Short mmCIF file of C-alpha atoms and ligand atoms in Angstrom, two decimals:
data_model
loop_
_atom_site.label_atom_id
_atom_site.label_comp_id
_atom_site.label_asym_id
_atom_site.label_seq_id
_atom_site.Cartn_x
_atom_site.Cartn_y
_atom_site.Cartn_z
CA MET A 98 -30.92 113.54 82.47
CA ARG A 99 -29.80 112.49 79.00
CA ARG A 100 -32.79 111.72 76.84
CA VAL A 101 -32.44 110.33 73.33
CA ILE A 102 -35.00 109.71 70.62
CA TYR A 103 -34.97 106.63 68.40
CA PRO A 104 -37.29 107.44 65.48
CA GLY A 105 -38.57 105.07 62.83
CA THR A 106 -41.50 103.42 61.16
CA PHE A 107 -41.21 100.14 63.10
CA ASP A 108 -43.66 98.38 60.79
CA PRO A 109 -43.17 96.08 62.68
CA ILE A 110 -40.40 96.19 65.28
CA THR A 111 -37.72 93.53 64.61
CA ASN A 112 -34.89 91.95 66.60
CA GLY A 113 -32.57 94.40 64.80
CA HIS A 114 -34.46 97.38 66.25
CA LEU A 115 -34.39 95.72 69.68
CA ASP A 116 -30.63 95.27 69.45
CA ILE A 117 -30.26 99.03 68.83
CA ILE A 118 -32.68 99.87 71.67
CA GLU A 119 -30.68 97.76 74.11
CA ARG A 120 -27.43 99.48 73.11
CA ALA A 121 -29.10 102.90 73.45
CA THR A 122 -30.34 102.12 76.97
CA ALA A 123 -26.74 101.47 78.01
CA LEU A 124 -25.71 104.93 76.84
CA PHE A 125 -28.64 107.21 77.75
CA ASP A 126 -30.83 107.71 80.84
CA ASN A 127 -34.04 107.67 78.80
CA VAL A 128 -34.77 106.31 75.34
CA THR A 129 -37.96 107.50 73.65
CA ILE A 130 -38.98 105.40 70.68
CA GLY A 131 -40.77 107.79 68.31
CA VAL A 132 -43.04 106.01 65.86
CA THR A 133 -43.55 108.07 62.71
CA THR A 134 -47.09 108.51 61.52
CA ASN A 135 -46.07 109.14 57.88
CA PRO A 136 -48.89 107.51 55.83
CA ALA A 137 -46.83 107.82 52.61
CA LYS A 138 -44.96 104.70 53.72
CA ASN A 139 -48.22 102.74 53.49
CA PRO A 140 -47.60 100.76 56.67
CA LEU A 141 -49.11 97.33 57.34
CA PHE A 142 -49.85 98.25 60.97
CA THR A 143 -51.53 101.36 62.37
CA VAL A 144 -49.49 103.64 64.60
CA GLU A 145 -51.40 102.34 67.63
CA GLU A 146 -50.70 98.72 66.69
CA ARG A 147 -47.01 99.44 66.15
CA MET A 148 -46.78 101.28 69.48
CA ALA A 149 -48.58 98.48 71.34
CA MET A 150 -46.15 95.88 69.94
CA ILE A 151 -43.13 98.02 70.85
CA ARG A 152 -44.50 98.60 74.37
CA HIS A 153 -44.97 94.88 74.85
CA VAL A 154 -41.52 93.82 73.65
CA THR A 155 -39.66 96.59 75.52
CA GLN A 156 -41.53 96.24 78.82
CA ASP A 157 -38.43 94.98 80.63
CA TYR A 158 -36.50 98.15 79.82
CA LYS A 159 -37.53 100.58 82.53
CA THR A 160 -35.96 103.60 80.82
CA VAL A 161 -37.68 103.09 77.47
CA GLN A 162 -40.79 105.05 76.50
CA VAL A 163 -42.93 104.66 73.40
CA ASP A 164 -44.47 107.64 71.63
CA SER A 165 -45.53 108.75 68.16
CA PHE A 166 -44.94 111.93 66.22
CA SER A 167 -45.60 113.63 62.92
CA GLY A 168 -43.79 116.53 61.34
CA LEU A 169 -40.14 117.38 61.61
CA LEU A 170 -38.00 115.08 63.72
CA VAL A 171 -35.86 117.95 65.03
CA ASP A 172 -38.97 119.80 66.27
CA TYR A 173 -40.11 116.67 68.05
CA ALA A 174 -36.65 116.16 69.55
CA LYS A 175 -36.72 119.75 70.82
CA ARG A 176 -40.19 119.31 72.34
CA LEU A 177 -38.96 116.20 74.16
CA GLY A 178 -35.79 117.87 75.34
CA ALA A 179 -33.72 115.14 73.66
CA CYS A 180 -30.00 115.72 73.33
CA ALA A 181 -29.53 113.27 70.48
CA ILE A 182 -31.14 111.07 67.82
CA ILE A 183 -30.32 107.38 67.52
CA ARG A 184 -30.16 105.69 64.13
CA GLY A 185 -29.12 102.15 63.28
CA LEU A 186 -26.49 101.55 60.62
CA ARG A 187 -26.60 98.16 59.00
CA ALA A 188 -24.56 98.43 55.86
CA ILE A 189 -22.84 100.90 53.58
CA SER A 190 -26.15 101.19 51.76
CA ASP A 191 -27.68 102.90 54.82
CA PHE A 192 -24.80 105.32 55.06
CA GLU A 193 -25.44 107.89 52.35
CA TYR A 194 -29.05 108.59 53.28
CA GLU A 195 -28.35 108.59 57.01
CA PHE A 196 -25.31 110.86 56.57
CA GLN A 197 -27.42 113.35 54.60
CA MET A 198 -30.26 113.28 57.16
CA ALA A 199 -27.89 113.71 60.09
CA LEU A 200 -26.24 116.75 58.49
CA VAL A 201 -29.56 118.33 57.52
CA ASN A 202 -30.96 117.77 61.00
CA ARG A 203 -27.86 119.31 62.54
CA LYS A 204 -28.16 122.31 60.23
CA ILE A 205 -31.86 122.99 60.87
CA SER A 206 -31.69 122.48 64.63
CA ASP A 207 -29.42 123.90 67.29
CA GLY A 208 -26.84 121.31 66.37
CA ILE A 209 -28.64 118.16 67.47
CA VAL A 210 -26.33 115.15 67.46
CA THR A 211 -27.16 111.93 65.60
CA VAL A 212 -25.62 108.84 67.17
CA PHE A 213 -25.20 105.82 64.91
CA LEU A 214 -25.22 102.40 66.47
CA MET A 215 -24.35 99.16 64.71
CA PRO A 216 -26.33 96.04 65.54
CA ASN A 217 -24.95 92.57 66.03
CA GLU A 218 -23.73 91.33 62.62
CA LYS A 219 -26.53 88.79 62.52
CA TYR A 220 -29.04 91.61 62.10
CA THR A 221 -27.28 93.57 59.38
CA TYR A 222 -29.46 92.12 56.61
CA LEU A 223 -32.71 92.50 58.54
CA ASN A 224 -35.46 95.05 57.98
CA SER A 225 -39.23 95.21 58.45
CA THR A 226 -39.92 94.91 54.72
CA ILE A 227 -38.10 91.57 54.48
CA VAL A 228 -40.03 90.26 57.48
CA LYS A 229 -43.35 91.19 55.84
CA GLU A 230 -42.35 89.72 52.47
CA LEU A 231 -41.19 86.47 54.04
CA ALA A 232 -44.39 86.14 56.05
CA THR A 233 -46.55 86.89 53.00
CA PHE A 234 -45.14 83.79 51.32
CA GLY A 235 -45.39 81.60 54.41
CA GLY A 236 -41.72 81.88 55.42
CA ASP A 237 -40.56 81.42 59.01
CA ILE A 238 -39.99 84.82 60.65
CA SER A 239 -39.53 83.52 64.21
CA ARG A 240 -35.77 84.23 64.19
CA PHE A 241 -36.26 87.84 63.12
CA VAL A 242 -39.02 89.18 65.38
CA PRO A 243 -40.26 88.53 68.94
CA PRO A 244 -43.07 85.91 69.28
CA LEU A 245 -45.81 88.52 69.80
CA VAL A 246 -44.81 90.34 66.62
CA GLU A 247 -44.69 87.07 64.68
CA ALA A 248 -48.26 86.30 65.78
CA GLN A 249 -49.50 89.80 64.87
CA VAL A 250 -47.88 89.75 61.44
CA LYS A 251 -49.45 86.36 60.67
CA GLN A 252 -52.84 87.53 61.90
CA LYS A 253 -52.68 90.75 59.89
CA LEU A 254 -51.71 88.96 56.70
CA ARG A 255 -54.57 86.49 57.09
CA LYS A 256 -57.07 89.35 56.92
P1 ADP B 278 -37.20 104.03 58.63
O1 ADP B 278 -38.39 103.73 57.79
O2 ADP B 278 -37.09 105.41 59.15
O3 ADP B 278 -35.90 103.47 58.08
P2 ADP B 278 -37.23 101.80 60.38
O4 ADP B 278 -38.23 101.46 61.37
O5 ADP B 278 -37.05 100.85 59.24
O6 ADP B 278 -37.50 103.26 59.93
O7 ADP B 278 -35.84 101.95 61.08
C1 ADP B 278 -35.63 102.82 62.15
C2 ADP B 278 -34.18 102.85 62.46
O8 ADP B 278 -33.76 101.54 62.84
C3 ADP B 278 -33.28 103.25 61.29
O9 ADP B 278 -32.19 103.97 61.82
C4 ADP B 278 -32.80 101.94 60.75
O10 ADP B 278 -31.53 102.07 60.14
C5 ADP B 278 -32.70 101.13 62.02
N1 ADP B 278 -32.80 99.69 61.77
C6 ADP B 278 -33.78 99.02 61.15
N2 ADP B 278 -33.52 97.70 61.10
C7 ADP B 278 -32.31 97.53 61.71
C8 ADP B 278 -31.46 96.41 61.94
N3 ADP B 278 -31.76 95.18 61.52
N4 ADP B 278 -30.31 96.63 62.59
C9 ADP B 278 -29.98 97.87 62.98
N5 ADP B 278 -30.71 98.97 62.78
C10 ADP B 278 -31.85 98.82 62.14
#
């Protein structure tokens, strides 16, 4: 069975992430979404909240699992028995960092493969930070995130 890990902060999950998840499910038998617990990123949502949202919006994908991890991604990938890591590439600006990470991860593991997937063009400008900024100023985020995520972002920002 070919298992892949899709790691990220997912604070919160967007339609861009979902686009990548759908493409990954077409390529691999099992897709584990690994939510990073890195507090340095100062996330709006707790790991549990992020995982619950991801579980809800991916419930129709029977081969998708949601998990969290801390520490080195390659160690986590090894523990899971994953053959590859999925990353999304939106623009040239993503490339340099992702290229560096992929090469480092390959070097420090037994040659784990990073697979880059490109989302539909309409998501190339989208990230979680923009969604949070828009919502903070009362902007409409309904085109960028699933309805449940929209509701949770609004609720969180009200607090
Ligand atoms: P990180 O903080 O590690 O970048 P994110 O949750 O923002 O975590 O992103 C996780 C992965 O999803 C990264 O590979 C990122 O490039 C990708 N990604 C994020 N938003 C999009 C999008 N709109 N389209 C395609 N890929 C995306």
